[in-house]
PDB file of C-alpha atoms in Angstrom:
ATOM      1  CA  UNK A   1       0.000   0.000   0.000  1.00 77.00           C
ATOM      2  CA  UNK A   2       2.954   2.336   0.644  1.00 85.00           C
ATOM      3  CA  UNK A   3       3.958   2.139  -3.034  1.00 90.00           C
ATOM      4  CA  UNK A   4       0.452   3.078  -4.172  1.00 92.00           C
ATOM      5  CA  UNK A   5       0.338   6.071  -1.794  1.00 93.00           C
ATOM      6  CA  UNK A   6       3.822   7.148  -2.900  1.00 96.00           C
ATOM      7  CA  UNK A   7       2.976   7.064  -6.632  1.00 95.00           C
ATOM      8  CA  UNK A   8      -0.308   8.937  -6.062  1.00 96.00           C
ATOM      9  CA  UNK A   9       1.587  11.570  -4.054  1.00 96.00           C
ATOM     10  CA  UNK A  10       4.224  11.908  -6.803  1.00 97.00           C
ATOM     11  CA  UNK A  11       1.463  12.468  -9.375  1.00 97.00           C
ATOM     12  CA  UNK A  12      -0.268  15.028  -7.124  1.00 97.00           C
ATOM     13  CA  UNK A  13       2.969  16.941  -6.449  1.00 97.00           C
ATOM     14  CA  UNK A  14       3.962  16.855 -10.127  1.00 97.00           C
ATOM     15  CA  UNK A  15       0.784  18.655 -11.203  1.00 97.00           C
ATOM     16  CA  UNK A  16       1.179  21.063  -8.284  1.00 96.00           C
ATOM     17  CA  UNK A  17       4.733  21.862  -9.453  1.00 97.00           C
ATOM     18  CA  UNK A  18       3.614  22.345 -13.080  1.00 97.00           C
ATOM     19  CA  UNK A  19       0.926  24.774 -11.892  1.00 95.00           C
ATOM     20  CA  UNK A  20       3.436  26.729  -9.788  1.00 94.00           C
ATOM     21  CA  UNK A  21       6.005  26.743 -12.588  1.00 96.00           C
ATOM     22  CA  UNK A  22       3.382  28.220 -14.947  1.00 94.00           C
ATOM     23  CA  UNK A  23       2.552  30.868 -12.365  1.00 92.00           C
ATOM     24  CA  UNK A  24       6.254  31.824 -12.021  1.00 92.00           C
ATOM     25  CA  UNK A  25       6.928  31.755 -15.800  1.00 90.00           C
ATOM     26  CA  UNK A  26       9.431  28.911 -15.381  1.00 92.00           C
ATOM     27  CA  UNK A  27       8.143  26.871 -18.333  1.00 90.00           C
ATOM     28  CA  UNK A  28       8.510  27.632 -22.068  1.00 88.00           C
ATOM     29  CA  UNK A  29       4.787  28.315 -22.429  1.00 88.00           C
ATOM     30  CA  UNK A  30       3.637  31.745 -23.590  1.00 88.00           C
ATOM     31  CA  UNK A  31       1.202  33.402 -21.234  1.00 88.00           C
ATOM     32  CA  UNK A  32      -2.018  34.748 -22.729  1.00 89.00           C
ATOM     33  CA  UNK A  33      -2.742  38.462 -22.415  1.00 85.00           C
ATOM     34  CA  UNK A  34      -6.017  39.479 -20.832  1.00 83.00           C
ATOM     35  CA  UNK A  35      -6.854  43.105 -21.581  1.00 70.00           C
ATOM     36  CA  UNK A  36      -9.395  45.296 -19.822  1.00 73.00           C
ATOM     37  CA  UNK A  37      -9.632  43.081 -16.716  1.00 77.00           C
ATOM     38  CA  UNK A  38      -9.252  44.260 -13.116  1.00 80.00           C
ATOM     39  CA  UNK A  39      -6.693  42.676 -10.779  1.00 78.00           C
ATOM     40  CA  UNK A  40      -9.051  40.109  -9.257  1.00 77.00           C
ATOM     41  CA  UNK A  41     -10.435  39.158 -12.670  1.00 82.00           C
ATOM     42  CA  UNK A  42      -6.890  38.834 -14.007  1.00 87.00           C
ATOM     43  CA  UNK A  43      -5.933  36.440 -11.183  1.00 87.00           C
ATOM     44  CA  UNK A  44      -8.988  34.314 -11.925  1.00 86.00           C
ATOM     45  CA  UNK A  45      -8.286  34.197 -15.682  1.00 88.00           C
ATOM     46  CA  UNK A  46      -4.670  33.141 -15.132  1.00 91.00           C
ATOM     47  CA  UNK A  47      -5.879  30.520 -12.651  1.00 90.00           C
ATOM     48  CA  UNK A  48      -8.232  29.146 -15.345  1.00 89.00           C
ATOM     49  CA  UNK A  49      -5.402  29.184 -17.897  1.00 93.00           C
ATOM     50  CA  UNK A  50      -3.039  27.238 -15.608  1.00 94.00           C
ATOM     51  CA  UNK A  51      -5.843  24.826 -14.785  1.00 92.00           C
ATOM     52  CA  UNK A  52      -6.523  24.201 -18.482  1.00 93.00           C
ATOM     53  CA  UNK A  53      -2.839  23.518 -19.183  1.00 96.00           C
ATOM     54  CA  UNK A  54      -2.583  21.037 -16.277  1.00 96.00           C
ATOM     55  CA  UNK A  55      -5.861  19.390 -17.291  1.00 95.00           C
ATOM     56  CA  UNK A  56      -4.640  19.044 -20.878  1.00 96.00           C
ATOM     57  CA  UNK A  57      -1.421  17.447 -19.622  1.00 97.00           C
ATOM     58  CA  UNK A  58      -3.391  14.970 -17.496  1.00 96.00           C
ATOM     59  CA  UNK A  59      -5.763  14.104 -20.357  1.00 96.00           C
ATOM     60  CA  UNK A  60      -2.821  13.328 -22.633  1.00 97.00           C
ATOM     61  CA  UNK A  61      -1.043  11.205 -19.998  1.00 97.00           C
ATOM     62  CA  UNK A  62      -4.244   9.336 -19.016  1.00 96.00           C
ATOM     63  CA  UNK A  63      -5.108   8.651 -22.671  1.00 96.00           C
ATOM     64  CA  UNK A  64      -1.646   7.271 -23.481  1.00 96.00           C
ATOM     65  CA  UNK A  65      -1.371   5.142 -20.316  1.00 96.00           C
ATOM     66  CA  UNK A  66      -4.922   3.763 -20.533  1.00 95.00           C
ATOM     67  CA  UNK A  67      -4.552   2.676 -24.166  1.00 94.00           C
ATOM     68  CA  UNK A  68      -1.163   1.093 -23.355  1.00 94.00           C
ATOM     69  CA  UNK A  69      -2.764  -0.805 -20.444  1.00 92.00           C
ATOM     70  CA  UNK A  70      -5.951  -1.832 -22.282  1.00 89.00           C
ATOM     71  CA  UNK A  71      -4.546  -4.870 -24.210  1.00 86.00           C
ATOM     72  CA  UNK A  72      -4.056  -6.641 -20.845  1.00 84.00           C
ATOM     73  CA  UNK A  73      -7.814  -7.345 -20.766  1.00 84.00           C
ATOM     74  CA  UNK A  74     -10.006  -9.448 -23.064  1.00 78.00           C
ATOM     75  CA  UNK A  75     -12.830  -6.880 -22.812  1.00 70.00           C
ATOM     76  CA  UNK A  76     -15.252  -9.407 -21.272  1.00 74.00           C
ATOM     77  CA  UNK A  77     -16.808  -7.900 -18.173  1.00 72.00           C
ATOM     78  CA  UNK A  78     -15.728 -10.767 -15.899  1.00 77.00           C
ATOM     79  CA  UNK A  79     -12.124 -10.256 -17.026  1.00 82.00           C
ATOM     80  CA  UNK A  80     -12.395  -6.491 -16.572  1.00 81.00           C
ATOM     81  CA  UNK A  81     -13.538  -7.124 -13.001  1.00 81.00           C
ATOM     82  CA  UNK A  82     -11.014  -9.732 -11.934  1.00 83.00           C
ATOM     83  CA  UNK A  83      -7.735  -9.133 -13.806  1.00 88.00           C
ATOM     84  CA  UNK A  84      -5.389  -6.771 -11.968  1.00 91.00           C
ATOM     85  CA  UNK A  85      -2.252  -5.540 -13.757  1.00 92.00           C
ATOM     86  CA  UNK A  86       0.712  -3.368 -12.779  1.00 93.00           C
ATOM     87  CA  UNK A  87       0.350  -1.101 -15.828  1.00 94.00           C
ATOM     88  CA  UNK A  88      -3.330  -0.608 -15.076  1.00 94.00           C
ATOM     89  CA  UNK A  89      -2.632   0.215 -11.438  1.00 95.00           C
ATOM     90  CA  UNK A  90       0.039   2.775 -12.376  1.00 95.00           C
ATOM     91  CA  UNK A  91      -2.411   4.406 -14.808  1.00 96.00           C
ATOM     92  CA  UNK A  92      -5.076   4.578 -12.094  1.00 96.00           C
ATOM     93  CA  UNK A  93      -2.729   5.996  -9.448  1.00 96.00           C
ATOM     94  CA  UNK A  94      -1.383   8.717 -11.750  1.00 97.00           C
ATOM     95  CA  UNK A  95      -4.951   9.758 -12.634  1.00 96.00           C
ATOM     96  CA  UNK A  96      -5.998   9.686  -8.962  1.00 96.00           C
ATOM     97  CA  UNK A  97      -3.136  12.009  -8.040  1.00 97.00           C
ATOM     98  CA  UNK A  98      -4.302  14.476 -10.664  1.00 97.00           C
ATOM     99  CA  UNK A  99      -7.944  14.397  -9.552  1.00 95.00           C
ATOM    100  CA  UNK A 100      -6.938  15.008  -5.918  1.00 95.00           C
ATOM    101  CA  UNK A 101      -4.825  17.952  -7.085  1.00 95.00           C
ATOM    102  CA  UNK A 102      -7.688  19.355  -9.197  1.00 93.00           C
ATOM    103  CA  UNK A 103     -10.284  19.120  -6.403  1.00 92.00           C
ATOM    104  CA  UNK A 104      -7.954  21.146  -4.154  1.00 90.00           C
ATOM    105  CA  UNK A 105      -7.303  23.573  -7.014  1.00 89.00           C
ATOM    106  CA  UNK A 106     -11.036  24.043  -7.659  1.00 86.00           C
ATOM    107  CA  UNK A 107     -11.450  24.917  -3.974  1.00 82.00           C
ATOM    108  CA  UNK A 108      -9.454  28.129  -4.533  1.00 77.00           C
ATOM    109  CA  UNK A 109     -11.883  29.888  -6.878  1.00 73.00           C
ATOM    110  CA  UNK A 110     -14.711  27.843  -8.330  1.00 69.00           C
ATOM    111  CA  UNK A 111     -15.619  24.892  -6.082  1.00 69.00           C
ATOM    112  CA  UNK A 112     -19.372  25.516  -6.134  1.00 74.00           C
ATOM    113  CA  UNK A 113     -19.460  27.121  -9.581  1.00 77.00           C
ATOM    114  CA  UNK A 114     -18.034  23.946 -11.152  1.00 78.00           C
ATOM    115  CA  UNK A 115     -19.830  21.460  -8.893  1.00 80.00           C
ATOM    116  CA  UNK A 116     -20.480  18.885 -11.697  1.00 77.00           C
ATOM    117  CA  UNK A 117     -16.717  18.507 -12.142  1.00 80.00           C
ATOM    118  CA  UNK A 118     -16.164  18.331  -8.383  1.00 85.00           C
ATOM    119  CA  UNK A 119     -18.750  15.516  -8.313  1.00 81.00           C
ATOM    120  CA  UNK A 120     -16.932  13.785 -11.196  1.00 80.00           C
ATOM    121  CA  UNK A 121     -13.563  13.996  -9.412  1.00 88.00           C
ATOM    122  CA  UNK A 122     -14.852  12.841  -6.006  1.00 87.00           C
ATOM    123  CA  UNK A 123     -16.664   9.907  -7.635  1.00 84.00           C
ATOM    124  CA  UNK A 124     -13.489   8.881  -9.461  1.00 89.00           C
ATOM    125  CA  UNK A 125     -11.288   9.161  -6.353  1.00 92.00           C
ATOM    126  CA  UNK A 126     -13.722   7.136  -4.227  1.00 88.00           C
ATOM    127  CA  UNK A 127     -13.937   4.318  -6.779  1.00 87.00           C
ATOM    128  CA  UNK A 128     -10.186   4.349  -7.413  1.00 91.00           C
ATOM    129  CA  UNK A 129      -9.430   3.911  -3.714  1.00 90.00           C
ATOM    130  CA  UNK A 130     -11.898   1.040  -3.419  1.00 86.00           C
ATOM    131  CA  UNK A 131     -10.552  -0.688  -6.545  1.00 89.00           C
ATOM    132  CA  UNK A 132      -6.981  -0.462  -5.258  1.00 91.00           C
ATOM    133  CA  UNK A 133      -8.064  -1.851  -1.878  1.00 88.00           C
ATOM    134  CA  UNK A 134     -10.290  -4.663  -3.249  1.00 87.00           C
ATOM    135  CA  UNK A 135      -8.128  -5.322  -6.346  1.00 89.00           C
ATOM    136  CA  UNK A 136     -11.287  -5.707  -8.422  1.00 85.00           C
ATOM    137  CA  UNK A 137     -12.735  -3.701 -11.287  1.00 84.00           C
ATOM    138  CA  UNK A 138      -9.454  -2.227 -12.542  1.00 90.00           C
ATOM    139  CA  UNK A 139     -10.226  -3.023 -16.197  1.00 89.00           C
ATOM    140  CA  UNK A 140     -13.541  -1.178 -15.963  1.00 87.00           C
ATOM    141  CA  UNK A 141     -11.939   2.053 -14.808  1.00 89.00           C
ATOM    142  CA  UNK A 142      -9.145   1.754 -17.391  1.00 92.00           C
ATOM    143  CA  UNK A 143     -11.782   1.636 -20.149  1.00 90.00           C
ATOM    144  CA  UNK A 144     -13.355   4.645 -18.462  1.00 88.00           C
ATOM    145  CA  UNK A 145     -10.024   6.484 -18.620  1.00 93.00           C
ATOM    146  CA  UNK A 146      -9.755   5.984 -22.394  1.00 93.00           C
ATOM    147  CA  UNK A 147     -12.519   8.574 -22.753  1.00 91.00           C
ATOM    148  CA  UNK A 148      -9.995  11.186 -21.583  1.00 92.00           C
ATOM    149  CA  UNK A 149      -9.022  11.323 -25.280  1.00 91.00           C
ATOM    150  CA  UNK A 150     -12.068  13.570 -25.717  1.00 90.00           C
ATOM    151  CA  UNK A 151     -10.935  15.791 -22.843  1.00 92.00           C
ATOM    152  CA  UNK A 152      -7.804  16.709 -24.797  1.00 95.00           C
ATOM    153  CA  UNK A 153      -9.980  18.613 -27.276  1.00 94.00           C
ATOM    154  CA  UNK A 154     -12.109  20.049 -24.466  1.00 91.00           C
ATOM    155  CA  UNK A 155      -9.063  21.625 -22.822  1.00 93.00           C
ATOM    156  CA  UNK A 156      -7.636  22.798 -26.157  1.00 95.00           C
ATOM    157  CA  UNK A 157     -10.975  24.570 -26.682  1.00 92.00           C
ATOM    158  CA  UNK A 158     -10.590  26.357 -23.324  1.00 91.00           C
ATOM    159  CA  UNK A 159      -7.034  27.371 -24.197  1.00 94.00           C
ATOM    160  CA  UNK A 160      -8.171  28.802 -27.537  1.00 93.00           C
ATOM    161  CA  UNK A 161     -10.447  31.168 -25.610  1.00 90.00           C
ATOM    162  CA  UNK A 162      -7.564  32.056 -23.265  1.00 89.00           C
ATOM    163  CA  UNK A 163      -5.388  33.000 -26.222  1.00 91.00           C
ATOM    164  CA  UNK A 164      -8.012  35.297 -27.706  1.00 88.00           C
ATOM    165  CA  UNK A 165      -9.704  33.114 -30.321  1.00 90.00           C
ATOM    166  CA  UNK A 166     -13.290  34.125 -30.962  1.00 88.00           C
ATOM    167  CA  UNK A 167     -16.099  31.596 -30.484  1.00 87.00           C
ATOM    168  CA  UNK A 168     -16.870  32.305 -34.143  1.00 87.00           C
ATOM    169  CA  UNK A 169     -13.333  31.479 -35.336  1.00 90.00           C
ATOM    170  CA  UNK A 170     -12.824  28.404 -37.502  1.00 92.00           C
ATOM    171  CA  UNK A 171     -10.402  26.620 -35.102  1.00 92.00           C
ATOM    172  CA  UNK A 172     -12.773  27.095 -32.154  1.00 91.00           C
ATOM    173  CA  UNK A 173     -15.854  25.886 -34.009  1.00 90.00           C
ATOM    174  CA  UNK A 174     -13.955  22.942 -35.521  1.00 92.00           C
ATOM    175  CA  UNK A 175     -12.737  21.839 -32.073  1.00 92.00           C
ATOM    176  CA  UNK A 176     -16.279  22.168 -30.676  1.00 90.00           C
ATOM    177  CA  UNK A 177     -17.654  19.912 -33.418  1.00 91.00           C
ATOM    178  CA  UNK A 178     -14.923  17.329 -32.759  1.00 92.00           C
ATOM    179  CA  UNK A 179     -15.750  17.370 -29.029  1.00 91.00           C
ATOM    180  CA  UNK A 180     -19.454  16.841 -29.700  1.00 90.00           C
ATOM    181  CA  UNK A 181     -18.677  13.995 -32.093  1.00 92.00           C
ATOM    182  CA  UNK A 182     -16.392  12.228 -29.574  1.00 92.00           C
ATOM    183  CA  UNK A 183     -18.796  12.708 -26.671  1.00 90.00           C
ATOM    184  CA  UNK A 184     -21.855  11.483 -28.569  1.00 89.00           C
ATOM    185  CA  UNK A 185     -20.227   8.565 -30.425  1.00 92.00           C
ATOM    186  CA  UNK A 186     -17.675   7.370 -27.846  1.00 92.00           C
ATOM    187  CA  UNK A 187     -17.688   8.846 -24.340  1.00 90.00           C
ATOM    188  CA  UNK A 188     -21.396   8.629 -23.519  1.00 90.00           C
ATOM    189  CA  UNK A 189     -21.912   5.169 -25.158  1.00 91.00           C
ATOM    190  CA  UNK A 190     -18.859   3.782 -23.299  1.00 90.00           C
ATOM    191  CA  UNK A 191     -20.159   5.075 -19.964  1.00 89.00           C
ATOM    192  CA  UNK A 192     -23.658   3.740 -20.688  1.00 89.00           C
ATOM    193  CA  UNK A 193     -22.115   0.344 -21.549  1.00 86.00           C
ATOM    194  CA  UNK A 194     -20.107   0.308 -18.309  1.00 85.00           C
ATOM    195  CA  UNK A 195     -23.205   1.223 -16.292  1.00 86.00           C
ATOM    196  CA  UNK A 196     -25.187  -1.589 -17.929  1.00 83.00           C
ATOM    197  CA  UNK A 197     -22.376  -4.102 -17.326  1.00 80.00           C
ATOM    198  CA  UNK A 198     -22.052  -2.968 -13.718  1.00 81.00           C
ATOM    199  CA  UNK A 199     -25.773  -3.479 -13.182  1.00 83.00           C
ATOM    200  CA  UNK A 200     -25.814  -7.007 -14.682  1.00 78.00           C
ATOM    201  CA  UNK A 201     -22.732  -8.116 -12.731  1.00 76.00           C
ATOM    202  CA  UNK A 202     -23.170  -6.325  -9.408  1.00 77.00           C
ATOM    203  CA  UNK A 203     -23.834  -9.560  -7.499  1.00 79.00           C
ATOM    204  CA  UNK A 204     -20.209 -10.655  -7.973  1.00 75.00           C
ATOM    205  CA  UNK A 205     -18.830  -7.443  -6.412  1.00 77.00           C
ATOM    206  CA  UNK A 206     -18.372  -6.321  -2.789  1.00 79.00           C
ATOM    207  CA  UNK A 207     -21.290  -4.219  -1.574  1.00 84.00           C
ATOM    208  CA  UNK A 208     -19.280  -0.981  -1.245  1.00 83.00           C
ATOM    209  CA  UNK A 209     -17.863  -1.356  -4.751  1.00 81.00           C
ATOM    210  CA  UNK A 210     -21.406  -1.857  -6.093  1.00 84.00           C
ATOM    211  CA  UNK A 211     -22.597   1.370  -4.441  1.00 87.00           C
ATOM    212  CA  UNK A 212     -19.513   3.351  -5.458  1.00 83.00           C
ATOM    213  CA  UNK A 213     -19.711   1.942  -8.992  1.00 83.00           C
ATOM    214  CA  UNK A 214     -23.289   3.114  -9.467  1.00 87.00           C
ATOM    215  CA  UNK A 215     -22.441   6.501  -7.942  1.00 84.00           C
ATOM    216  CA  UNK A 216     -19.271   7.011 -10.004  1.00 82.00           C
ATOM    217  CA  UNK A 217     -20.460   5.813 -13.411  1.00 85.00           C
ATOM    218  CA  UNK A 218     -23.813   7.609 -13.079  1.00 86.00           C
ATOM    219  CA  UNK A 219     -22.108  10.785 -11.861  1.00 82.00           C
ATOM    220  CA  UNK A 220     -19.520  10.770 -14.647  1.00 82.00           C
ATOM    221  CA  UNK A 221     -22.225   9.989 -17.235  1.00 86.00           C
ATOM    222  CA  UNK A 222     -24.259  12.939 -15.917  1.00 86.00           C
ATOM    223  CA  UNK A 223     -21.228  15.258 -16.219  1.00 83.00           C
ATOM    224  CA  UNK A 224     -20.651  14.156 -19.825  1.00 85.00           C
ATOM    225  CA  UNK A 225     -24.306  14.763 -20.756  1.00 87.00           C
ATOM    226  CA  UNK A 226     -24.052  18.132 -18.987  1.00 84.00           C
ATOM    227  CA  UNK A 227     -20.990  19.064 -21.094  1.00 83.00           C
ATOM    228  CA  UNK A 228     -22.753  18.070 -24.331  1.00 84.00           C
ATOM    229  CA  UNK A 229     -25.842  20.103 -23.404  1.00 85.00           C
ATOM    230  CA  UNK A 230     -23.659  23.102 -22.483  1.00 83.00           C
ATOM    231  CA  UNK A 231     -21.850  22.910 -25.820  1.00 81.00           C
ATOM    232  CA  UNK A 232     -25.112  22.627 -27.748  1.00 80.00           C
ATOM    233  CA  UNK A 233     -26.667  25.572 -25.894  1.00 79.00           C
ATOM    234  CA  UNK A 234     -23.568  27.731 -26.356  1.00 71.00           C
ATOM    235  CA  UNK A 235     -23.595  26.868 -30.068  1.00 58.00           C
ATOM    236  CA  UNK A 236     -27.211  28.027 -30.268  1.00 46.00           C
ATOM    237  CA  UNK A 237     -26.262  31.339 -28.633  1.00 50.00           C
ATOM    238  CA  UNK A 238     -23.460  31.906 -31.167  1.00 45.00           C
ATOM    239  CA  UNK A 239     -25.889  31.337 -34.053  1.00 46.00           C
ATOM    240  CA  UNK A 240     -28.436  33.710 -32.494  1.00 38.00           C
ATOM    241  CA  UNK A 241     -25.808  36.440 -32.116  1.00 39.00           C
ATOM    242  CA  UNK A 242     -24.655  35.929 -35.682  1.00 36.00           C
ATOM    243  CA  UNK A 243     -28.259  36.365 -36.935  1.00 32.00           C
ATOM    244  CA  UNK A 244     -28.750  39.505 -34.828  1.00 28.00           C
TER     245      UNK A 244
END
């Protein structure tokens, strides 16, 4: 258990250091310029920028590690529940460290404003801890982590806004369409599949893992539907403004 705690802590501290390095201009990343914003608003915008960069980094790492780990399973639900691999555990621990970091980071400015994402993170952390303890269900969460591929585009979209791209610009609208396509054709169907599999196989799981599984998968599915609805509604607003 010490090794698992140590790796989670290393992941947590790594994202914390990246955030601080961005704040102190210690990384070769150009800072966006926010004009016409007061001091408090400027602090918040730079906080959002640093958060987007760290989130993009996590999404890329989680996507790579999860797809590397995935061939260890046969993709039958019983195998996803019972097989426990070192590569899968490392992937889970690195992701858990990030989500702990991000919950604490959200607490600084936007804990209640971004409550769906707080719910998503807490659900993931709770399930991750139980999976590591029970050594069951690792394959399920690794499949869940493959959907982070869509988050890469989500965070790129946020960064485009930070760097002054208009919501009407071609890059921004193209990225938004890609996000919607990934969410509708991959992320939401994968989560729905995992929820269905969890329901049909819950009798073979410990009671706490059953409860946490329902809570986590349902919560994460809700957040993904929420993101899709937000994107669709924002797209409608852009069209309305263009017509006006």
